[in-house]
Amino acid sequence: MRSIRHFVNGQAFDGASDRFGDVFDPNIGEVQAKVALASEADLDVAVQAALTAQIKWGATNPQRRARVMFEFKRLVEARMDELAALLSSEHGKVLADSRGDIQRGLEVIEFACGIPHAQKGEYTEGAGPGIDVYSMRQPLGVVAGITPFNFPAMIPMWMFGVAIAVGNTFILKPSEKDPSVPVRLGELFMEAGAAAGQDVKGVLNVVHGDKVCVDAILHHPLIKAVSFVGSSDIAQYVYSTGAANGKRVQAMGGAKNHGIILPDADFDQAVKDIMGAAYGSAGERCMALPVVAPVGAKTAETVRAKLLAEIETLKVGVSSDPAAQYGPVVSAAHRKKIEDYIALGVHEGAELVVDGRGFKLQGYEQGFFIGPTLFDHVTPTMKTYQDEIFGPVLQIVRAETLDEAIALPSKHQYGNGVAIFTRSGRAAREFAARVEVGMVGINVPIPVPVAYHTFGGWKRSAFGDTNQHGMEGVKFYTKVKTITARWPEGDVTDSAFVIPTMN
């Protein structure tokens, strides 16, 4: 059986731990590989390698670091199909979606290629008599990223792309459910360094593990910053534990994104958009759209009928089927969790319009498949509305007015993303200004910002003060040093015993 090892200091690393995790093929429901689970000592080996590498890498000028990122982008693009197939085989998302996963990560690498400009400091000439003031952004040192199963290429590149480009070295702890693509990214980064004429051994390290490894990261004194994406409870734990240990932490949590449909919307387009956003990747996205809130009874009935018609044509299949619109979920345990939420929704009194439980795909009966599910007449008091289900389950929550529709996502514990579908510029503008959510789409169902903007939610969707990627990423992974310089000429002046001012 295939063994997935750590990748440390530019090469495969077995580690001393004797613990291993199962890596499944969700399409057939069978174990396809074993992944090593790191001990605290294994993590320290990676940290020491990163610490040694950072001295030279941090002193490498930003233009040369950018050349490595250019080469890395080229190599990942050249191996897109290989990486997508590997990703789909462990995660279960269809190949087209896996390519999108990789491409969205590469867009942050493209941003990182411009790091010589993005990392520039500020300069003020003549801030006082003969005094100049300037600032510089310097790397933190060794930093770490803890990433989830649902985007095993995109989110690691969101983190390490910017972190490495500004001069840090990186410890990546990917999900143990689908760890192969992160290892391949580490190998390709080594190739990129060689192609750019740079020694990048120890710059990007991949260490697999579970809570033992996560806690080791959060408590290791040489790791200066931690970026995390996962569930909100774990995000809060990572944030509080990391901060208590003196680390800079950004921790992105769960979501319950809403799609608001006004009576003047293009219903056909809105429903097409919602279908992809709700059921794509089997709903295993923090920017999925699992709640649709039509405004007005007539709007609700129209949207419901159109959703039903679309669901009837939805094709669930194995990840390699080019006709499939989504594949299996990542594990049997996750499938059971989703099915339990469906049962709870029925118990709470929501109308189960389409039931995806018990879905079987001929020839793949042991795969972790679940069919599309649709609830109507869901209310804000229901636990199935309040929680993140993270599966192919769409809930209709009816609103009577725009104010009521704005209140739904604004009062929810999560505040990651939201979308409004309307032809009214006034309504859209009011909605965008008033809604208490971090990322807003106007006739855009999944409002993930482009790479040179930043990604981040509000409330229990994010812990910490800094968003991911874009200039916020540069700020997170650097520390500012401000220099005030004077080159005196002539006679020595008297001592000054009061605070300097610019009078």
Short mmCIF file of C-alpha atoms in Angstrom, two decimals:
data_model
loop_
_atom_site.label_atom_id
_atom_site.label_comp_id
_atom_site.label_asym_id
_atom_site.label_seq_id
_atom_site.Cartn_x
_atom_site.Cartn_y
_atom_site.Cartn_z
CA MET A 1 0.00 0.00 0.00
CA ARG A 2 1.20 3.49 -0.82
CA SER A 3 2.89 5.37 2.02
CA ILE A 4 2.70 9.19 2.25
CA ARG A 5 5.67 10.63 4.10
CA HIS A 6 6.51 14.09 5.39
CA PHE A 7 8.54 16.44 3.18
CA VAL A 8 11.26 18.18 5.20
CA ASN A 9 14.41 20.01 4.17
CA GLY A 10 13.83 19.26 0.50
CA GLN A 11 13.29 15.51 0.77
CA ALA A 12 10.96 12.78 2.02
CA PHE A 13 11.11 12.31 5.78
CA ASP A 14 9.78 9.25 7.63
CA GLY A 15 9.78 10.72 11.11
CA ALA A 16 10.12 8.78 14.35
CA SER A 17 6.42 8.44 15.11
CA ASP A 18 4.82 5.03 14.62
CA ARG A 19 1.32 6.46 14.10
CA PHE A 20 -0.38 6.44 10.70
CA GLY A 21 -3.73 7.57 9.30
CA ASP A 22 -5.88 6.06 6.57
CA VAL A 23 -6.27 7.92 3.28
CA PHE A 24 -9.41 6.80 1.43
CA ASP A 25 -10.54 6.88 -2.15
CA PRO A 26 -14.02 8.34 -1.54
CA ASN A 27 -15.26 7.06 -4.89
CA ILE A 28 -14.94 3.42 -3.84
CA GLY A 29 -14.83 3.77 -0.05
CA GLU A 30 -11.54 1.93 0.35
CA VAL A 31 -8.20 2.82 1.95
CA GLN A 32 -5.66 3.66 -0.74
CA ALA A 33 -2.71 4.87 1.34
CA LYS A 34 -1.30 5.36 4.81
CA VAL A 35 -0.06 8.77 5.92
CA ALA A 36 2.52 9.30 8.64
CA LEU A 37 1.27 11.29 11.64
CA ALA A 38 3.98 13.46 13.15
CA SER A 39 5.08 13.53 16.76
CA GLU A 40 6.25 16.68 18.53
CA ALA A 41 9.83 15.61 17.80
CA ASP A 42 9.06 15.18 14.10
CA LEU A 43 7.68 18.69 13.93
CA ASP A 44 10.79 20.04 15.64
CA VAL A 45 12.97 18.47 12.93
CA ALA A 46 11.01 20.46 10.35
CA VAL A 47 11.18 23.66 12.40
CA GLN A 48 14.95 23.38 12.80
CA ALA A 49 15.34 22.86 9.05
CA ALA A 50 13.15 25.88 8.39
CA LEU A 51 15.04 27.98 10.92
CA THR A 52 18.36 27.20 9.27
CA ALA A 53 16.98 27.89 5.80
CA GLN A 54 15.35 31.17 6.79
CA ILE A 55 18.65 32.92 7.48
CA LYS A 56 19.70 32.63 3.84
CA TRP A 57 16.22 32.82 2.31
CA GLY A 58 15.31 35.95 4.27
CA ALA A 59 18.52 37.62 3.06
CA THR A 60 17.77 36.72 -0.57
CA ASN A 61 16.63 39.80 -2.42
CA PRO A 62 12.91 39.92 -3.27
CA GLN A 63 13.48 39.82 -7.01
CA ARG A 64 15.26 36.47 -6.73
CA ARG A 65 12.54 35.16 -4.43
CA ALA A 66 9.99 36.25 -7.02
CA ARG A 67 11.83 34.28 -9.71
CA VAL A 68 11.32 31.13 -7.65
CA MET A 69 7.59 31.90 -7.47
CA PHE A 70 7.46 32.39 -11.25
CA GLU A 71 9.11 28.99 -11.76
CA PHE A 72 6.79 27.38 -9.23
CA LYS A 73 3.75 28.74 -11.07
CA ARG A 74 5.09 27.40 -14.36
CA LEU A 75 5.72 23.93 -12.93
CA VAL A 76 2.31 23.64 -11.27
CA GLU A 77 0.59 24.73 -14.47
CA ALA A 78 2.56 22.15 -16.46
CA ARG A 79 1.39 19.40 -14.08
CA MET A 80 -2.18 20.60 -13.69
CA ASP A 81 -3.79 17.37 -14.91
CA GLU A 82 -1.57 15.17 -12.75
CA LEU A 83 -2.26 17.25 -9.65
CA ALA A 84 -6.01 17.43 -10.33
CA ALA A 85 -6.28 13.65 -10.71
CA LEU A 86 -4.35 13.11 -7.48
CA LEU A 87 -6.50 15.67 -5.65
CA SER A 88 -9.77 14.15 -6.88
CA SER A 89 -8.69 10.63 -5.94
CA GLU A 90 -8.31 11.61 -2.27
CA HIS A 91 -10.90 14.36 -1.86
CA GLY A 92 -13.65 13.16 -4.22
CA LYS A 93 -14.37 16.44 -6.01
CA VAL A 94 -14.72 16.19 -9.79
CA LEU A 95 -11.68 16.86 -11.96
CA ALA A 96 -12.89 20.24 -13.23
CA ASP A 97 -13.38 21.38 -9.64
CA SER A 98 -9.92 20.10 -8.68
CA ARG A 99 -8.41 22.14 -11.51
CA GLY A 100 -10.27 25.16 -10.15
CA ASP A 101 -8.90 24.42 -6.68
CA ILE A 102 -5.35 24.50 -8.06
CA GLN A 103 -5.95 27.53 -10.28
CA ARG A 104 -7.33 29.68 -7.45
CA GLY A 105 -4.20 28.87 -5.47
CA LEU A 106 -2.00 29.78 -8.41
CA GLU A 107 -3.65 33.19 -8.57
CA VAL A 108 -2.16 33.96 -5.16
CA ILE A 109 1.20 32.68 -6.43
CA GLU A 110 0.82 35.18 -9.29
CA PHE A 111 0.32 37.93 -6.70
CA ALA A 112 3.39 36.67 -4.83
CA CYS A 113 5.42 37.02 -8.04
CA GLY A 114 5.01 40.79 -7.58
CA ILE A 115 6.47 40.78 -4.09
CA PRO A 116 9.34 43.20 -4.89
CA HIS A 117 6.70 45.90 -5.26
CA ALA A 118 4.26 44.67 -2.59
CA GLN A 119 6.93 44.49 0.11
CA LYS A 120 8.26 48.00 -0.39
CA GLY A 121 8.31 50.23 2.66
CA GLU A 122 7.57 53.95 3.00
CA TYR A 123 9.89 56.96 2.96
CA THR A 124 9.49 60.55 4.07
CA GLU A 125 12.26 62.97 3.22
CA GLY A 126 12.61 66.00 5.48
CA ALA A 127 10.26 64.84 8.23
CA GLY A 128 12.17 67.30 10.43
CA PRO A 129 15.27 69.46 10.13
CA GLY A 130 17.73 67.15 8.40
CA ILE A 131 15.64 64.14 9.42
CA ASP A 132 14.32 61.38 7.14
CA VAL A 133 11.91 58.63 8.22
CA TYR A 134 11.51 55.34 6.42
CA SER A 135 10.03 51.91 7.10
CA MET A 136 10.78 48.38 5.97
CA ARG A 137 8.78 45.15 6.05
CA GLN A 138 10.86 42.25 7.31
CA PRO A 139 9.92 38.54 7.48
CA LEU A 140 8.85 37.04 10.79
CA GLY A 141 11.04 33.92 10.52
CA VAL A 142 9.48 30.44 10.65
CA VAL A 143 5.70 30.45 10.16
CA ALA A 144 3.10 27.70 9.82
CA GLY A 145 -0.17 26.93 8.09
CA ILE A 146 -2.83 24.40 9.13
CA THR A 147 -5.14 23.67 6.21
CA PRO A 148 -8.45 21.79 5.78
CA PHE A 149 -9.40 18.84 3.57
CA ASN A 150 -11.75 20.73 1.28
CA PHE A 151 -9.09 22.73 -0.63
CA PRO A 152 -5.83 20.76 -0.44
CA ALA A 153 -4.12 22.89 -3.12
CA MET A 154 -5.72 26.33 -2.99
CA ILE A 155 -5.53 27.11 0.72
CA PRO A 156 -1.93 25.92 1.18
CA MET A 157 -0.89 28.17 -1.74
CA TRP A 158 -2.93 31.04 -0.27
CA MET A 159 -0.78 30.76 2.82
CA PHE A 160 2.72 29.74 1.80
CA GLY A 161 2.77 31.76 -1.44
CA VAL A 162 2.81 35.12 0.32
CA ALA A 163 4.62 33.89 3.44
CA ILE A 164 7.58 32.51 1.49
CA ALA A 165 7.71 35.37 -1.01
CA VAL A 166 8.27 37.93 1.77
CA GLY A 167 11.19 35.91 3.15
CA ASN A 168 9.76 33.50 5.71
CA THR A 169 10.18 29.75 5.74
CA PHE A 170 7.07 27.65 6.08
CA ILE A 171 5.72 24.58 7.89
CA LEU A 172 2.57 23.28 6.19
CA LYS A 173 0.33 20.90 8.16
CA PRO A 174 -2.28 19.80 5.61
CA SER A 175 -5.35 17.70 6.29
CA GLU A 176 -4.48 14.06 6.84
CA LYS A 177 -7.52 13.11 4.74
CA ASP A 178 -6.00 14.23 1.41
CA PRO A 179 -2.28 14.91 1.96
CA SER A 180 -0.68 13.91 -1.37
CA VAL A 181 -1.09 17.16 -3.31
CA PRO A 182 0.58 19.28 -0.59
CA VAL A 183 3.59 16.94 -0.75
CA ARG A 184 3.74 17.31 -4.54
CA LEU A 185 3.64 21.09 -4.12
CA GLY A 186 6.64 20.83 -1.80
CA GLU A 187 8.50 18.75 -4.37
CA LEU A 188 7.64 21.18 -7.17
CA PHE A 189 8.85 24.08 -5.04
CA MET A 190 12.24 22.38 -4.81
CA GLU A 191 12.28 22.06 -8.61
CA ALA A 192 11.34 25.73 -8.89
CA GLY A 193 14.25 26.75 -6.71
CA ALA A 194 16.68 24.77 -8.85
CA ALA A 195 15.23 26.26 -12.04
CA ALA A 196 15.64 29.77 -10.60
CA GLY A 197 19.17 29.10 -9.36
CA GLN A 198 18.24 29.30 -5.68
CA ASP A 199 18.77 26.88 -2.82
CA VAL A 200 15.31 26.45 -1.27
CA LYS A 201 15.98 23.41 0.93
CA GLY A 202 13.96 23.84 4.12
CA VAL A 203 11.97 26.80 2.80
CA LEU A 204 8.72 24.83 2.34
CA ASN A 205 8.21 21.82 4.61
CA VAL A 206 5.14 19.55 4.77
CA VAL A 207 4.40 17.76 8.04
CA HIS A 208 1.35 15.51 8.33
CA GLY A 209 -0.50 15.00 11.56
CA ASP A 210 -3.53 15.28 13.77
CA LYS A 211 -4.14 17.22 16.98
CA VAL A 212 -0.74 16.16 18.33
CA CYS A 213 0.95 18.00 15.48
CA VAL A 214 -1.40 20.99 15.68
CA ASP A 215 -0.68 21.44 19.38
CA ALA A 216 3.04 21.11 18.74
CA ILE A 217 2.80 23.93 16.19
CA LEU A 218 0.82 26.14 18.55
CA HIS A 219 3.31 25.68 21.38
CA HIS A 220 6.61 25.66 19.48
CA PRO A 221 8.57 28.76 20.54
CA LEU A 222 10.31 29.17 17.15
CA ILE A 223 7.11 29.37 15.10
CA LYS A 224 6.21 33.05 14.94
CA ALA A 225 2.85 32.98 13.16
CA VAL A 226 0.08 30.49 12.38
CA SER A 227 -2.57 30.65 9.70
CA PHE A 228 -5.52 28.26 10.00
CA VAL A 229 -8.66 27.34 8.06
CA GLY A 230 -11.21 24.90 9.45
CA SER A 231 -14.25 24.70 11.70
CA SER A 232 -15.05 27.62 13.99
CA ASP A 233 -14.58 25.73 17.25
CA ILE A 234 -11.11 24.62 16.18
CA ALA A 235 -10.36 28.08 14.76
CA GLN A 236 -11.16 29.65 18.11
CA TYR A 237 -8.94 27.10 19.87
CA VAL A 238 -6.07 27.72 17.44
CA TYR A 239 -6.42 31.48 17.81
CA SER A 240 -6.59 31.53 21.60
CA THR A 241 -3.83 28.94 22.09
CA GLY A 242 -1.51 30.46 19.52
CA ALA A 243 -2.02 34.00 20.83
CA ALA A 244 -1.45 32.83 24.40
CA ASN A 245 1.91 31.50 23.22
CA GLY A 246 2.89 34.85 21.72
CA LYS A 247 2.18 34.01 18.08
CA ARG A 248 0.53 36.07 15.41
CA VAL A 249 -2.61 34.11 14.41
CA GLN A 250 -5.25 34.31 11.70
CA ALA A 251 -7.86 31.56 12.03
CA MET A 252 -10.70 31.23 9.52
CA GLY A 253 -13.73 29.28 10.68
CA GLY A 254 -17.06 27.99 9.42
CA ALA A 255 -19.80 29.62 7.41
CA LYS A 256 -23.50 29.63 6.61
CA ASN A 257 -23.66 31.73 3.48
CA HIS A 258 -27.01 33.07 2.29
CA GLY A 259 -28.32 33.86 -1.17
CA ILE A 260 -30.96 36.57 -1.07
CA ILE A 261 -33.31 36.64 -4.07
CA LEU A 262 -35.40 39.77 -4.62
CA PRO A 263 -38.62 39.75 -6.69
CA ASP A 264 -36.93 41.64 -9.55
CA ALA A 265 -34.08 39.13 -9.94
CA ASP A 266 -33.41 37.09 -13.05
CA PHE A 267 -34.79 33.90 -11.52
CA ASP A 268 -33.39 31.53 -14.13
CA GLN A 269 -29.85 32.86 -13.73
CA ALA A 270 -30.11 33.11 -9.94
CA VAL A 271 -31.24 29.49 -9.64
CA LYS A 272 -28.46 28.30 -11.97
CA ASP A 273 -25.94 30.19 -9.84
CA ILE A 274 -27.35 28.86 -6.57
CA MET A 275 -27.33 25.27 -7.78
CA GLY A 276 -23.61 25.40 -8.49
CA ALA A 277 -22.83 27.26 -5.28
CA ALA A 278 -24.94 24.95 -3.08
CA TYR A 279 -24.11 21.56 -4.57
CA GLY A 280 -20.71 22.05 -6.20
CA SER A 281 -17.95 20.05 -4.50
CA ALA A 282 -20.77 18.26 -2.63
CA GLY A 283 -21.22 21.42 -0.55
CA GLU A 284 -17.81 20.97 1.08
CA ARG A 285 -16.79 24.61 0.74
CA CYS A 286 -16.62 27.38 3.32
CA MET A 287 -17.95 29.64 0.55
CA ALA A 288 -20.76 27.29 -0.47
CA LEU A 289 -24.25 28.77 -0.51
CA PRO A 290 -26.44 26.43 1.60
CA VAL A 291 -29.23 28.93 2.35
CA VAL A 292 -31.48 30.65 -0.18
CA ALA A 293 -33.74 33.40 1.14
CA PRO A 294 -36.37 34.46 -1.41
CA VAL A 295 -38.19 37.70 -0.57
CA GLY A 296 -41.95 37.37 -0.84
CA ALA A 297 -44.20 34.32 -1.17
CA LYS A 298 -44.42 34.52 -4.97
CA THR A 299 -40.64 34.68 -5.26
CA ALA A 300 -40.31 31.70 -2.92
CA GLU A 301 -42.70 29.53 -4.89
CA THR A 302 -41.05 30.40 -8.18
CA VAL A 303 -37.56 29.74 -6.85
CA ARG A 304 -38.62 26.45 -5.27
CA ALA A 305 -40.15 25.17 -8.52
CA LYS A 306 -37.07 26.11 -10.53
CA LEU A 307 -34.74 24.52 -7.97
CA LEU A 308 -36.70 21.27 -8.12
CA ALA A 309 -36.46 21.21 -11.90
CA GLU A 310 -32.69 21.76 -11.74
CA ILE A 311 -32.16 19.13 -9.04
CA GLU A 312 -33.88 16.54 -11.23
CA THR A 313 -31.16 17.03 -13.86
CA LEU A 314 -28.23 17.12 -11.41
CA LYS A 315 -25.66 14.39 -12.06
CA VAL A 316 -23.74 12.90 -9.16
CA GLY A 317 -20.83 10.68 -10.20
CA VAL A 318 -17.29 9.55 -9.60
CA SER A 319 -14.71 12.29 -9.60
CA SER A 320 -13.22 11.16 -12.92
CA ASP A 321 -16.57 11.32 -14.78
CA PRO A 322 -16.46 14.46 -16.95
CA ALA A 323 -20.28 14.59 -16.95
CA ALA A 324 -20.56 14.55 -13.14
CA GLN A 325 -21.39 17.84 -11.44
CA TYR A 326 -20.24 16.69 -8.03
CA GLY A 327 -18.71 13.57 -6.53
CA PRO A 328 -18.60 11.82 -3.14
CA VAL A 329 -17.96 13.51 0.18
CA VAL A 330 -14.57 12.98 1.78
CA SER A 331 -15.33 10.20 4.27
CA ALA A 332 -17.97 7.81 5.58
CA ALA A 333 -17.99 9.70 8.89
CA HIS A 334 -18.70 12.98 7.14
CA ARG A 335 -21.49 11.40 5.09
CA LYS A 336 -23.11 10.13 8.29
CA LYS A 337 -22.84 13.60 9.85
CA ILE A 338 -24.65 15.12 6.87
CA GLU A 339 -27.35 12.43 6.93
CA ASP A 340 -27.82 13.01 10.67
CA TYR A 341 -28.40 16.71 9.97
CA ILE A 342 -31.01 15.80 7.36
CA ALA A 343 -32.80 13.62 9.92
CA LEU A 344 -32.60 16.46 12.44
CA GLY A 345 -34.13 18.87 9.93
CA VAL A 346 -37.12 16.59 9.52
CA HIS A 347 -37.42 16.27 13.30
CA GLU A 348 -37.30 20.08 13.67
CA GLY A 349 -40.28 20.46 11.33
CA ALA A 350 -38.68 21.66 8.10
CA GLU A 351 -40.23 20.32 4.89
CA LEU A 352 -37.90 17.77 3.27
CA VAL A 353 -38.58 18.40 -0.41
CA VAL A 354 -35.73 16.27 -1.80
CA ASP A 355 -33.97 13.61 0.30
CA GLY A 356 -30.41 12.71 -0.71
CA ARG A 357 -29.91 10.00 1.91
CA GLY A 358 -29.30 6.48 0.72
CA PHE A 359 -27.96 7.55 -2.67
CA LYS A 360 -26.07 4.73 -4.38
CA LEU A 361 -24.06 4.91 -7.60
CA GLN A 362 -24.11 1.75 -9.66
CA GLY A 363 -20.72 0.06 -9.60
CA TYR A 364 -19.58 2.31 -6.73
CA GLU A 365 -21.98 1.25 -4.01
CA GLN A 366 -19.35 1.60 -1.27
CA GLY A 367 -18.43 5.15 -2.27
CA PHE A 368 -19.18 8.05 0.07
CA PHE A 369 -21.98 9.49 -2.05
CA ILE A 370 -24.97 11.50 -0.91
CA GLY A 371 -27.61 12.92 -3.20
CA PRO A 372 -28.75 16.54 -3.39
CA THR A 373 -31.09 17.51 -0.57
CA LEU A 374 -33.56 20.39 -0.43
CA PHE A 375 -35.45 21.73 2.59
CA ASP A 376 -38.18 24.38 2.57
CA HIS A 377 -39.83 26.35 5.38
CA VAL A 378 -36.64 26.34 7.43
CA THR A 379 -36.66 28.88 10.27
CA PRO A 380 -33.81 30.68 12.09
CA THR A 381 -34.56 28.84 15.34
CA MET A 382 -33.68 25.44 13.84
CA LYS A 383 -30.30 23.93 14.68
CA THR A 384 -29.90 22.77 11.08
CA TYR A 385 -30.04 26.44 10.06
CA GLN A 386 -27.75 27.63 12.82
CA ASP A 387 -25.04 25.02 12.16
CA GLU A 388 -22.74 24.52 9.20
CA ILE A 389 -23.74 21.20 7.59
CA PHE A 390 -20.95 21.19 4.99
CA GLY A 391 -22.71 18.95 2.52
CA PRO A 392 -25.07 18.98 -0.49
CA VAL A 393 -28.00 20.32 1.53
CA LEU A 394 -29.83 23.50 0.47
CA GLN A 395 -32.28 25.21 2.82
CA ILE A 396 -35.00 27.66 1.79
CA VAL A 397 -35.63 30.29 4.47
CA ARG A 398 -38.47 32.58 3.39
CA ALA A 399 -38.35 36.32 4.03
CA GLU A 400 -41.15 38.86 3.59
CA THR A 401 -39.08 42.03 3.15
CA LEU A 402 -35.58 43.17 2.26
CA ASP A 403 -35.04 44.19 5.89
CA GLU A 404 -35.91 40.67 7.03
CA ALA A 405 -33.59 39.20 4.41
CA ILE A 406 -30.71 41.44 5.55
CA ALA A 407 -31.32 40.42 9.15
CA LEU A 408 -30.95 36.69 8.42
CA PRO A 409 -27.20 36.63 7.61
CA SER A 410 -26.54 39.64 9.84
CA LYS A 411 -27.84 37.89 12.96
CA HIS A 412 -26.29 34.51 12.16
CA GLN A 413 -23.28 33.37 14.18
CA TYR A 414 -21.26 33.08 10.97
CA GLY A 415 -20.42 35.96 8.67
CA ASN A 416 -18.26 34.62 5.87
CA GLY A 417 -20.05 35.33 2.59
CA VAL A 418 -23.45 36.41 1.28
CA ALA A 419 -25.00 37.08 -2.12
CA ILE A 420 -27.93 39.13 -3.35
CA PHE A 421 -29.68 38.59 -6.68
CA THR A 422 -31.46 41.66 -8.00
CA ARG A 423 -31.68 44.10 -10.90
CA SER A 424 -31.96 47.06 -8.52
CA GLY A 425 -28.76 49.02 -7.98
CA ARG A 426 -30.32 50.86 -5.05
CA ALA A 427 -31.32 47.63 -3.27
CA ALA A 428 -27.93 46.04 -3.93
CA ARG A 429 -26.08 49.09 -2.66
CA GLU A 430 -28.19 49.24 0.51
CA PHE A 431 -27.74 45.51 1.08
CA ALA A 432 -23.95 45.65 0.65
CA ALA A 433 -23.67 48.56 3.10
CA ARG A 434 -25.93 47.12 5.80
CA VAL A 435 -25.34 43.37 5.86
CA GLU A 436 -23.06 42.13 8.68
CA VAL A 437 -20.94 39.77 6.60
CA GLY A 438 -17.31 39.98 5.46
CA MET A 439 -17.65 39.17 1.74
CA VAL A 440 -20.62 40.22 -0.39
CA GLY A 441 -21.62 39.13 -3.87
CA ILE A 442 -24.01 41.15 -6.04
CA ASN A 443 -25.38 38.67 -8.58
CA VAL A 444 -22.24 36.65 -7.78
CA PRO A 445 -23.04 33.44 -5.85
CA ILE A 446 -19.56 32.67 -4.45
CA PRO A 447 -17.93 36.05 -3.69
CA VAL A 448 -14.36 34.83 -3.14
CA PRO A 449 -12.22 37.93 -3.77
CA VAL A 450 -9.53 37.91 -6.43
CA ALA A 451 -6.00 37.23 -5.19
CA TYR A 452 -4.88 40.86 -4.99
CA HIS A 453 -7.81 41.65 -2.68
CA THR A 454 -8.22 39.80 0.61
CA PHE A 455 -10.32 36.92 1.95
CA GLY A 456 -11.91 37.01 5.38
CA GLY A 457 -15.23 36.73 7.19
CA TRP A 458 -16.75 38.29 10.27
CA LYS A 459 -18.04 37.01 13.60
CA ARG A 460 -17.34 33.29 14.18
CA SER A 461 -16.10 32.90 10.62
CA ALA A 462 -12.76 34.50 11.46
CA PHE A 463 -10.56 34.99 14.51
CA GLY A 464 -7.76 37.54 14.34
CA ASP A 465 -7.35 40.97 12.82
CA THR A 466 -5.88 40.20 9.40
CA ASN A 467 -7.39 38.62 6.30
CA GLN A 468 -5.73 36.12 3.99
CA HIS A 469 -3.72 36.92 0.84
CA GLY A 470 -3.43 40.24 -0.99
CA MET A 471 -1.80 43.07 0.93
CA GLU A 472 -3.37 41.80 4.16
CA GLY A 473 -1.30 38.65 3.67
CA VAL A 474 1.85 40.71 3.23
CA LYS A 475 1.07 42.55 6.47
CA PHE A 476 0.35 39.32 8.36
CA TYR A 477 3.62 37.65 7.38
CA THR A 478 5.90 40.68 7.95
CA LYS A 479 6.84 43.00 10.78
CA VAL A 480 7.35 46.72 10.25
CA LYS A 481 10.53 48.45 11.30
CA THR A 482 10.54 52.26 11.20
CA ILE A 483 13.83 54.18 11.07
CA THR A 484 14.27 57.87 11.92
CA ALA A 485 17.65 59.08 10.62
CA ARG A 486 19.58 62.31 11.07
CA TRP A 487 23.08 63.09 9.84
CA PRO A 488 24.10 66.15 11.90
CA GLU A 489 26.54 68.73 10.63
CA GLY A 490 28.28 71.54 12.43
CA ASP A 491 28.35 72.27 16.18
CA VAL A 492 27.12 69.89 18.86
CA THR A 493 23.70 70.91 20.15
CA ASP A 494 22.48 70.81 23.74
CA SER A 495 20.72 67.79 25.20
CA ALA A 496 16.94 67.69 24.78
CA PHE A 497 14.88 66.53 27.77
CA VAL A 498 11.40 66.87 26.24
CA ILE A 499 9.76 64.64 23.63
CA PRO A 500 10.69 65.64 20.06
CA THR A 501 8.01 67.50 18.11
CA MET A 502 7.72 69.07 14.67
CA ASN A 503 6.87 72.58 15.85
#
